[in-house]
Tab-separated table of C-alpha atoms and ligand atoms in Angstrom:
chain	number	residue	atom	x	y	z
A	1	MET	CA	151.625	162.178	221.884
A	2	THR	CA	149.604	165.216	222.734
A	3	ASP	CA	150.049	165.339	226.516
A	4	LEU	CA	153.751	166.165	226.259
A	5	THR	CA	154.818	169.782	226.862
A	6	ARG	CA	157.469	171.232	224.583
A	7	LEU	CA	160.702	172.206	226.310
A	8	GLU	CA	160.552	175.670	224.725
A	9	THR	CA	157.145	176.233	226.357
A	10	ALA	CA	158.429	175.173	229.765
A	11	GLN	CA	161.539	177.357	229.347
A	12	GLU	CA	159.381	180.352	228.539
A	13	ILE	CA	157.160	179.804	231.573
A	14	VAL	CA	160.197	179.448	233.845
A	15	LEU	CA	162.002	182.517	232.484
A	16	ASN	CA	158.857	184.638	232.659
A	17	ALA	CA	158.621	183.838	236.369
A	18	ILE	CA	162.186	185.031	237.035
A	19	GLN	CA	163.281	188.571	237.900
A	20	PRO	CA	166.942	189.556	238.248
A	21	LEU	CA	167.985	189.978	241.878
A	22	GLY	CA	169.102	193.293	243.350
A	23	CYS	CA	172.701	194.428	243.615
A	24	GLU	CA	175.516	194.332	246.137
A	25	LYS	CA	178.842	196.108	246.386
A	26	ILE	CA	181.992	194.032	245.970
A	27	GLY	CA	185.729	194.523	245.553
A	28	LEU	CA	187.249	194.485	242.074
A	29	LEU	CA	189.237	191.303	242.673
A	30	ASP	CA	186.010	189.428	243.456
A	31	SER	CA	184.250	190.620	240.329
A	32	LEU	CA	185.310	187.996	237.753
A	33	GLY	CA	182.252	186.110	236.481
A	34	ARG	CA	179.803	188.504	238.178
A	35	VAL	CA	177.251	190.594	236.311
A	36	LEU	CA	177.637	194.357	236.462
A	37	GLY	CA	174.757	196.119	238.246
A	38	GLU	CA	175.583	199.713	237.215
A	39	ASP	CA	176.634	201.625	234.107
A	40	ILE	CA	180.318	202.536	234.331
A	41	ILE	CA	181.044	206.095	233.183
A	42	ALA	CA	184.661	207.098	232.560
A	43	PRO	CA	185.781	209.684	235.161
A	44	ARG	CA	188.708	210.742	232.922
A	45	ASP	CA	190.342	210.187	229.575
A	46	ASN	CA	192.565	207.188	228.995
A	47	PRO	CA	195.342	207.599	228.161
A	48	PRO	CA	195.280	210.807	230.219
A	49	TRP	CA	197.771	212.568	227.927
A	50	ASP	CA	199.291	212.164	224.477
A	51	ASN	CA	202.082	209.659	225.038
A	52	SER	CA	204.771	207.803	223.194
A	53	ALA	CA	204.053	204.415	221.647
A	54	MET	CA	207.785	203.716	221.268
A	55	ASP	CA	211.128	204.185	222.932
A	56	GLY	CA	212.821	206.889	220.851
A	57	PHE	CA	213.104	210.634	220.397
A	58	ALA	CA	210.369	213.219	220.586
A	59	VAL	CA	211.024	215.706	217.766
A	60	ARG	CA	209.395	218.341	215.562
A	61	TRP	CA	208.219	216.904	212.260
A	62	GLU	CA	209.405	220.105	210.583
A	63	ASP	CA	212.977	219.198	211.517
A	64	ILE	CA	212.993	215.679	210.160
A	65	LYS	CA	210.505	215.557	207.297
A	66	GLN	CA	212.135	214.089	204.276
A	67	GLU	CA	211.975	216.730	201.597
A	68	HIS	CA	215.662	216.289	200.939
A	69	ALA	CA	217.978	213.271	201.171
A	70	ILE	CA	217.980	211.650	204.586
A	71	ALA	CA	221.666	212.403	204.953
A	72	LYS	CA	220.818	216.083	204.922
A	73	ILE	CA	218.673	215.900	208.066
A	74	PRO	CA	220.764	217.813	210.549
A	75	GLU	CA	221.775	216.230	213.839
A	76	LEU	CA	219.414	217.165	216.638
A	77	VAL	CA	220.491	218.211	220.121
A	78	ILE	CA	219.204	215.987	222.919
A	79	ILE	CA	218.058	218.379	225.611
A	80	GLU	CA	216.457	215.967	228.112
A	81	ASP	CA	215.744	212.307	228.974
A	82	VAL	CA	212.162	211.357	229.919
A	83	PRO	CA	211.812	207.841	231.309
A	84	ALA	CA	208.363	206.242	231.748
A	85	GLY	CA	206.658	207.827	234.733
A	86	ALA	CA	208.476	211.142	234.297
A	87	VAL	CA	207.370	214.351	232.598
A	88	ALA	CA	209.616	216.568	230.467
A	89	THR	CA	210.552	219.889	232.049
A	90	LYS	CA	211.618	221.464	228.750
A	91	ALA	CA	209.901	222.041	225.430
A	92	VAL	CA	211.367	220.738	222.174
A	93	GLY	CA	212.561	223.662	220.081
A	94	LYS	CA	213.886	223.864	216.541
A	95	GLY	CA	216.726	221.396	216.034
A	96	GLN	CA	216.127	219.701	219.372
A	97	ALA	CA	215.006	216.265	220.581
A	98	ILE	CA	214.017	214.697	223.905
A	99	ARG	CA	214.781	211.044	224.600
A	100	ILE	CA	211.475	209.411	225.564
A	101	MET	CA	210.303	205.980	226.744
A	102	THR	CA	207.101	204.165	225.794
A	103	GLY	CA	204.151	205.565	227.728
A	104	ALA	CA	205.812	208.842	228.718
A	105	PRO	CA	203.899	212.064	227.980
A	106	ILE	CA	204.878	213.848	224.760
A	107	PRO	CA	206.882	216.976	225.649
A	108	GLU	CA	205.662	220.344	224.553
A	109	GLY	CA	206.854	221.428	221.158
A	110	ALA	CA	207.215	217.847	219.870
A	111	ASP	CA	204.687	216.354	217.476
A	112	THR	CA	206.376	213.136	216.371
A	113	VAL	CA	208.372	210.282	217.916
A	114	VAL	CA	211.177	208.624	215.969
A	115	ARG	CA	211.746	205.126	217.239
A	116	VAL	CA	215.190	204.442	218.665
A	117	GLU	CA	216.002	201.866	215.949
A	118	TYR	CA	215.843	204.652	213.348
A	119	THR	CA	218.397	206.795	215.178
A	120	GLU	CA	222.033	206.915	216.202
A	121	ALA	CA	222.840	208.885	219.338
A	122	THR	CA	226.294	210.004	220.395
A	123	GLY	CA	226.647	212.116	223.512
A	124	ASP	CA	224.020	214.849	223.355
A	125	ARG	CA	223.514	214.526	219.598
A	126	VAL	CA	221.163	212.236	217.675
A	127	ARG	CA	221.206	211.486	213.975
A	128	ILE	CA	217.976	210.394	212.254
A	129	LEU	CA	218.739	207.435	210.002
A	130	LYS	CA	215.192	206.928	208.743
A	131	THR	CA	212.117	209.093	209.150
A	132	GLU	CA	208.734	207.967	210.354
A	133	SER	CA	205.540	207.903	208.299
A	134	GLY	CA	204.483	211.474	209.046
A	135	ARG	CA	203.632	214.077	211.617
A	136	GLY	CA	202.198	212.449	214.735
A	137	ALA	CA	203.921	209.087	214.182
A	138	ASN	CA	204.204	206.916	217.320
A	139	ILE	CA	202.029	209.185	219.390
A	140	ARG	CA	199.045	207.706	221.187
A	141	PRO	CA	196.568	210.542	221.557
A	142	ARG	CA	194.906	211.368	224.846
A	143	GLY	CA	191.548	209.611	225.187
A	144	GLU	CA	192.094	207.186	222.268
A	145	ASP	CA	190.974	204.312	224.521
A	146	VAL	CA	188.426	205.946	226.812
A	147	LYS	CA	186.799	209.372	226.661
A	148	ARG	CA	185.723	211.076	229.871
A	149	GLY	CA	181.950	210.880	230.325
A	150	ASP	CA	181.430	207.914	227.981
A	151	CYS	CA	179.628	204.809	229.246
A	152	ILE	CA	182.402	202.217	228.941
A	153	ILE	CA	180.744	199.097	230.397
A	154	ARG	CA	176.984	198.685	230.579
A	155	LYS	CA	174.857	197.298	233.394
A	156	GLY	CA	174.207	193.625	232.698
A	157	THR	CA	177.670	192.902	231.308
A	158	LEU	CA	179.364	189.682	232.390
A	159	LEU	CA	182.718	190.643	233.881
A	160	ARG	CA	185.629	188.896	232.183
A	161	PRO	CA	189.345	189.629	232.605
A	162	ALA	CA	189.150	192.421	229.984
A	163	GLU	CA	186.382	194.201	231.897
A	164	VAL	CA	188.227	193.765	235.207
A	165	GLY	CA	191.304	195.435	233.653
A	166	MET	CA	189.155	198.256	232.294
A	167	LEU	CA	187.483	198.750	235.684
A	168	ALA	CA	190.958	199.187	237.162
A	169	ILE	CA	191.738	201.844	234.525
A	170	LEU	CA	188.516	203.559	235.572
A	171	ALA	CA	189.559	203.418	239.244
A	172	LYS	CA	186.601	201.260	240.314
A	173	SER	CA	188.004	199.428	243.334
A	174	PHE	CA	184.436	198.682	244.394
A	175	LEU	CA	181.461	198.152	242.134
A	176	MET	CA	177.845	197.089	242.126
A	177	VAL	CA	177.043	193.602	240.815
A	178	HIS	CA	173.898	191.514	240.815
A	179	GLN	CA	173.427	189.277	243.834
A	180	ARG	CA	173.911	185.550	243.336
A	181	PRO	CA	170.747	183.463	243.798
A	182	ARG	CA	170.786	180.972	246.655
A	183	VAL	CA	169.578	177.580	245.475
A	184	ALA	CA	168.404	174.996	247.985
A	185	ILE	CA	169.015	171.421	246.797
A	186	LEU	CA	167.094	168.460	248.108
A	187	SER	CA	167.224	164.846	247.024
A	188	THR	CA	164.292	162.572	247.739
A	189	GLY	CA	164.028	158.823	247.996
A	190	ASP	CA	164.135	156.021	250.579
A	191	GLU	CA	166.766	154.300	248.440
A	192	LEU	CA	169.332	157.071	248.866
A	193	ILE	CA	172.294	157.348	251.206
A	194	ASP	CA	174.679	160.263	251.452
A	195	LEU	CA	178.438	160.319	251.111
A	196	ASP	CA	179.093	160.439	254.835
A	197	GLU	CA	176.910	157.396	255.546
A	198	GLN	CA	178.096	153.790	255.729
A	199	PHE	CA	178.217	152.392	252.187
A	200	ASP	CA	175.417	149.947	251.529
A	201	GLU	CA	175.355	148.125	248.203
A	202	HIS	CA	171.570	147.957	248.310
A	203	LYS	CA	171.284	151.722	248.470
A	204	ILE	CA	171.991	154.412	245.908
A	205	VAL	CA	174.519	157.102	246.637
A	206	ASN	CA	172.993	160.574	246.440
A	207	SER	CA	175.041	161.905	243.560
A	208	ASN	CA	172.411	164.324	242.261
A	209	SER	CA	172.779	166.817	245.108
A	210	TYR	CA	176.465	167.203	244.308
A	211	GLY	CA	176.108	167.358	240.542
A	212	ILE	CA	173.303	169.905	240.880
A	213	ALA	CA	175.324	171.924	243.429
A	214	ALA	CA	178.178	172.082	240.938
A	215	GLY	CA	175.767	173.147	238.195
A	216	VAL	CA	174.450	175.893	240.490
A	217	GLN	CA	177.983	177.148	241.110
A	218	GLU	CA	178.832	177.017	237.421
A	219	ALA	CA	175.819	179.219	236.696
A	220	GLY	CA	176.894	181.687	239.396
A	221	GLY	CA	174.444	180.622	242.121
A	222	ILE	CA	175.125	179.671	245.739
A	223	PRO	CA	174.150	176.063	246.506
A	224	VAL	CA	172.572	175.252	249.862
A	225	LEU	CA	172.510	171.503	250.384
A	226	LEU	CA	169.519	170.238	252.366
A	227	GLY	CA	170.497	166.571	252.142
A	228	ILE	CA	168.049	163.726	251.591
A	229	ALA	CA	164.336	163.568	252.365
A	230	LYS	CA	162.676	160.201	252.841
A	231	ASP	CA	159.594	159.358	250.808
A	232	ASP	CA	157.359	160.541	253.590
A	233	LEU	CA	154.971	163.412	253.364
A	234	ASN	CA	155.930	165.152	256.597
A	235	ALA	CA	159.648	164.535	256.224
A	236	LEU	CA	159.646	165.993	252.737
A	237	ALA	CA	157.496	168.969	253.721
A	238	ALA	CA	159.810	169.718	256.677
A	239	LYS	CA	162.909	169.643	254.456
A	240	ILE	CA	161.292	171.846	251.827
A	241	GLN	CA	160.438	174.383	254.557
A	242	GLN	CA	164.159	174.627	255.328
A	243	GLY	CA	164.800	175.724	251.775
A	244	LEU	CA	162.186	178.449	251.608
A	245	GLY	CA	164.645	181.170	252.581
A	246	CYS	CA	166.399	180.596	249.255
A	247	GLU	CA	165.342	182.132	245.967
A	248	LEU	CA	165.244	178.757	244.222
A	249	LEU	CA	164.679	175.195	245.355
A	250	VAL	CA	165.705	172.170	243.311
A	251	LEU	CA	164.344	168.767	244.205
A	252	SER	CA	165.517	165.627	242.529
A	253	GLY	CA	163.417	162.516	242.426
A	254	GLY	CA	159.793	162.105	243.275
A	255	VAL	CA	158.282	163.267	240.018
A	256	SER	CA	158.173	160.002	238.083
A	257	MET	CA	154.954	158.011	237.673
A	258	GLY	CA	155.206	156.182	241.008
A	259	ASP	CA	156.085	159.273	243.101
A	260	TYR	CA	154.114	161.893	241.296
A	261	ASP	CA	150.956	161.920	243.413
A	262	PHE	CA	153.010	161.982	246.574
A	263	THR	CA	155.120	164.991	245.553
A	264	LYS	CA	152.019	166.723	244.315
A	265	ALA	CA	150.393	166.188	247.722
A	266	VAL	CA	153.415	167.697	249.512
A	267	PHE	CA	153.373	170.763	247.306
A	268	ALA	CA	149.629	171.134	247.819
A	269	GLN	CA	150.116	170.888	251.600
A	270	LEU	CA	152.641	173.757	251.399
A	271	GLY	CA	150.165	175.862	249.452
A	272	ALA	CA	152.205	175.748	246.262
A	273	GLU	CA	150.909	176.178	242.789
A	274	MET	CA	152.825	173.741	240.678
A	275	ASN	CA	152.961	172.885	237.017
A	276	PHE	CA	153.653	169.214	236.473
A	277	TRP	CA	154.944	168.638	233.035
A	278	LYS	CA	155.662	165.629	231.003
A	279	LEU	CA	158.227	167.321	228.851
A	280	ALA	CA	158.725	166.301	225.259
A	281	ILE	CA	162.398	165.635	225.887
A	282	ARG	CA	164.668	162.710	226.461
A	283	PRO	CA	166.253	162.212	228.876
A	284	GLY	CA	164.115	163.769	231.552
A	285	GLN	CA	160.428	163.553	230.899
A	286	PRO	CA	158.772	164.413	234.227
A	287	VAL	CA	159.455	167.874	235.681
A	288	ALA	CA	157.575	170.066	238.159
A	289	PHE	CA	157.810	173.839	238.471
A	290	GLY	CA	156.045	176.396	240.595
A	291	ARG	CA	156.160	178.794	243.492
A	292	ILE	CA	156.103	177.910	247.181
A	293	GLN	CA	155.687	181.176	249.063
A	294	ARG	CA	158.524	183.305	247.598
A	295	THR	CA	160.676	180.432	246.432
A	296	LEU	CA	160.567	179.080	242.906
A	297	ALA	CA	160.744	175.302	243.054
A	298	PHE	CA	161.820	172.761	240.467
A	299	GLY	CA	161.154	169.050	240.748
A	300	LEU	CA	163.617	167.212	238.524
A	301	PRO	CA	163.621	163.506	237.723
A	302	GLY	CA	165.854	161.338	239.902
A	303	ASN	CA	167.835	159.499	237.274
A	304	PRO	CA	171.227	161.192	237.269
A	305	VAL	CA	171.438	162.031	233.553
A	306	SER	CA	167.817	163.193	233.431
A	307	SER	CA	168.375	165.337	236.477
A	308	MET	CA	171.502	166.974	235.011
A	309	VAL	CA	170.028	167.532	231.553
A	310	THR	CA	166.772	169.028	232.862
A	311	PHE	CA	168.812	171.162	235.253
A	312	ASP	CA	170.853	172.378	232.301
A	313	GLN	CA	167.856	173.238	230.138
A	314	LEU	CA	165.572	174.751	232.778
A	315	VAL	CA	167.299	175.616	236.054
A	316	ARG	CA	170.575	176.927	234.647
A	317	PRO	CA	168.839	179.609	232.532
A	318	ALA	CA	166.749	180.559	235.578
A	319	ILE	CA	169.859	181.010	237.755
A	320	LEU	CA	171.566	183.031	235.021
A	321	LYS	CA	168.590	185.327	234.568
A	322	MET	CA	168.195	185.769	238.307
A	323	GLY	CA	171.897	186.599	238.565
A	324	GLY	CA	171.447	189.466	236.105
A	325	HIS	CA	172.794	187.762	232.958
A	326	GLN	CA	171.218	188.950	229.737
A	327	THR	CA	171.851	185.722	227.806
A	328	TRP	CA	171.381	182.194	229.069
A	329	GLN	CA	171.639	179.939	226.066
A	330	ARG	CA	174.630	177.681	225.822
A	331	PRO	CA	176.683	178.368	222.689
A	332	VAL	CA	175.530	176.142	219.809
A	333	VAL	CA	177.733	174.868	216.985
A	334	GLN	CA	176.872	172.816	213.933
A	335	ALA	CA	178.733	169.555	213.544
A	336	VAL	CA	178.741	166.571	211.223
A	337	PHE	CA	177.062	163.594	212.887
A	338	GLN	CA	179.106	160.391	212.590
A	339	GLU	CA	176.503	157.750	213.401
A	340	THR	CA	173.064	156.456	212.532
A	341	PHE	CA	170.312	157.308	214.992
A	342	THR	CA	166.573	156.684	214.949
A	343	LYS	CA	163.791	157.858	217.249
A	344	GLN	CA	160.082	158.519	217.405
A	345	PRO	CA	159.106	162.023	216.238
A	346	ASP	CA	157.613	162.870	219.645
A	347	ARG	CA	160.411	164.287	221.791
A	348	ARG	CA	163.482	166.447	221.552
A	349	HIS	CA	166.540	164.336	222.338
A	350	PHE	CA	169.746	165.460	223.986
A	351	LEU	CA	172.404	162.927	223.142
A	352	ARG	CA	175.681	163.234	224.987
A	353	GLY	CA	178.330	163.847	222.395
A	354	ILE	CA	182.023	164.187	221.774
A	355	LEU	CA	182.853	167.084	219.468
A	356	ARG	CA	186.106	167.010	217.595
A	357	ARG	CA	187.762	169.155	214.991
A	358	GLU	CA	188.896	166.817	212.230
A	359	ASN	CA	190.722	168.394	209.269
A	360	GLY	CA	189.072	171.706	210.036
A	361	VAL	CA	185.569	170.206	210.223
A	362	LEU	CA	183.583	169.821	213.442
A	363	THR	CA	182.358	166.273	213.890
A	364	VAL	CA	180.337	164.734	216.682
A	365	ARG	CA	179.673	161.210	217.864
A	366	THR	CA	177.798	159.949	220.909
A	367	THR	CA	179.597	158.968	224.100
A	368	GLY	CA	178.191	155.428	223.910
A	369	GLY	CA	175.321	154.098	226.061
A	370	GLN	CA	172.719	156.840	226.464
A	371	GLY	CA	170.581	155.415	229.314
A	372	SER	CA	169.360	157.970	231.837
A	373	GLY	CA	171.299	156.219	234.597
A	374	ILE	CA	174.595	156.220	232.672
A	375	LEU	CA	176.306	159.284	234.095
A	376	THR	CA	179.569	158.463	232.295
A	377	SER	CA	177.694	159.467	229.135
A	378	LEU	CA	177.865	163.044	230.471
A	379	VAL	CA	181.307	162.686	231.992
A	380	LYS	CA	182.749	161.907	228.557
A	381	ALA	CA	180.702	164.552	226.748
A	382	ASN	CA	181.762	168.033	225.674
A	383	GLY	CA	178.457	168.742	223.968
A	384	LEU	CA	174.747	167.955	223.969
A	385	ILE	CA	173.539	166.918	220.534
A	386	ASP	CA	170.164	168.619	220.212
A	387	ILE	CA	167.822	166.604	218.008
A	388	PRO	CA	164.488	168.302	217.275
A	389	VAL	CA	161.156	166.694	218.202
A	390	GLU	CA	160.172	165.980	214.602
A	391	VAL	CA	163.370	164.253	213.470
A	392	GLU	CA	163.086	160.475	213.069
A	393	ARG	CA	166.421	159.505	211.663
A	394	LEU	CA	169.960	160.788	211.403
A	395	ASN	CA	172.567	159.380	209.076
A	396	PRO	CA	176.343	159.759	209.111
A	397	GLY	CA	177.140	163.087	207.447
A	398	ASP	CA	173.975	164.860	208.620
A	399	LEU	CA	174.444	168.267	210.235
A	400	VAL	CA	173.310	168.545	213.855
A	401	ASN	CA	173.230	171.338	216.427
A	402	VAL	CA	175.405	170.781	219.467
A	403	GLN	CA	175.201	172.790	222.695
A	404	LEU	CA	178.712	173.320	224.033
A	405	LEU	CA	179.296	172.056	227.564
A	406	THR	CA	182.942	173.147	227.597
A	407	HIS	CA	184.669	176.132	226.060
A	408	ASN	CA	187.843	174.424	224.939
A	409	PHE	CA	187.973	171.376	222.733
B	501	LIG	P1	162.688	158.896	240.914
B	501	LIG	O1	162.698	160.032	239.935
B	501	LIG	O2	162.535	159.348	242.313
B	501	LIG	O3	161.736	157.816	240.552
B	501	LIG	O4	164.132	158.235	240.844
B	501	LIG	C1	164.530	157.452	239.749
B	501	LIG	C2	165.850	156.792	240.029
B	501	LIG	O5	166.850	157.803	240.042
B	501	LIG	C3	165.994	156.151	241.368
B	501	LIG	O6	165.604	154.830	241.344
B	501	LIG	C4	167.465	156.221	241.624
B	501	LIG	O7	168.094	155.154	240.991
B	501	LIG	C5	167.874	157.469	240.932
B	501	LIG	N1	168.029	158.568	241.879
B	501	LIG	C6	167.038	159.251	242.471
B	501	LIG	N2	167.532	160.225	243.259
B	501	LIG	C7	168.862	160.161	243.125
B	501	LIG	C8	169.949	160.901	243.681
B	501	LIG	N3	169.738	161.928	244.520
B	501	LIG	N4	171.212	160.599	243.318
B	501	LIG	C9	171.418	159.572	242.463
B	501	LIG	N5	170.462	158.847	241.895
B	501	LIG	C10	169.188	159.112	242.234
B	502	LIG	MG1	162.070	158.466	244.150
């Protein structure tokens, strides 16, 4: 079918329309999951001085090197104790040692640390029972981790626990990160009721707003829920207006065959330029995208699975890019398909799958019924099996690409 738009084309158009937002200053403890908005230059070396990697004795290699039998190494005189956090006041001279704890600065005169297990101390004397590998053993040199003036974390980096720890080393209690996009979410349809309304078995609970809000949060955006708009031109236009202060607007419903002209009319009334696509994907064929004033708007299909899958493939990357992320693809793994599957070679399919590791091999099977209204198909899934447009048949044992929806499985 020639009137279908490839998902890759739509993704490119969406991403090309997105610019990363500006930056804001936040506290270090709020930085997890944010995207760094500045290059971080080390203000000093880390570690700041040569320090001991072991509890033991700081000595002169000359005094303990093993040119003769170990028994001939003379006893050394312990002239000082340096616990962690303290600094030696004396220098290690010939025949002397300073007791030192892990992390403490290496005293002057010493060039080697002998770990405590290799020694026997009595009073102010220590005997070396075994020497270390050479001069400099058990010494962590100044700046081995971070060198003053180096760029340690680059702008655009996603901040994980490791980066947060490093930022603490670099004394960044406050830092610049990209702002989080605000995403207005609006569900449309006369058939919908919201969670706080009286349950009515003839109506459909608005689940999309909540699933989409969660997807927005997962991608680092701030959801702004606008509720439900009736299938009425003025009502819908009024609700959309409320969302125009946000960077993005996500509508669900109103883009399928029956609603299409209506939604199109609303967008036209608001002066929007919209692309209406019939995407070559399943689930989720009809999707709209365009700009209303300064807000980028998405119209996603109403069926819950279609709405979540199109959100995942189009809106999630947009939120990530806007939030300053430099990558927005979900991780993809290859897995061995366990079923038989046939389709027309006209659309890219996203089957909801369960990935498992079986005897060291990744396998994947579908979650069962794959209808676009069967949200349990996504609830049970830890991956989206990505079947290319051209493929017509898959057999058990075939390799497929799977987009990971969870990090642990
Ligand atoms: P539409 O895309 O507007 O034609 O909607 C298709 C179907 O999706 C509707 O008949 C509903 O069953 C379902 N639907 C639409 N909007 C929502 C929503 N916000 N939450 C849950 N289901 C919805
Ligand atoms: Mg509708």
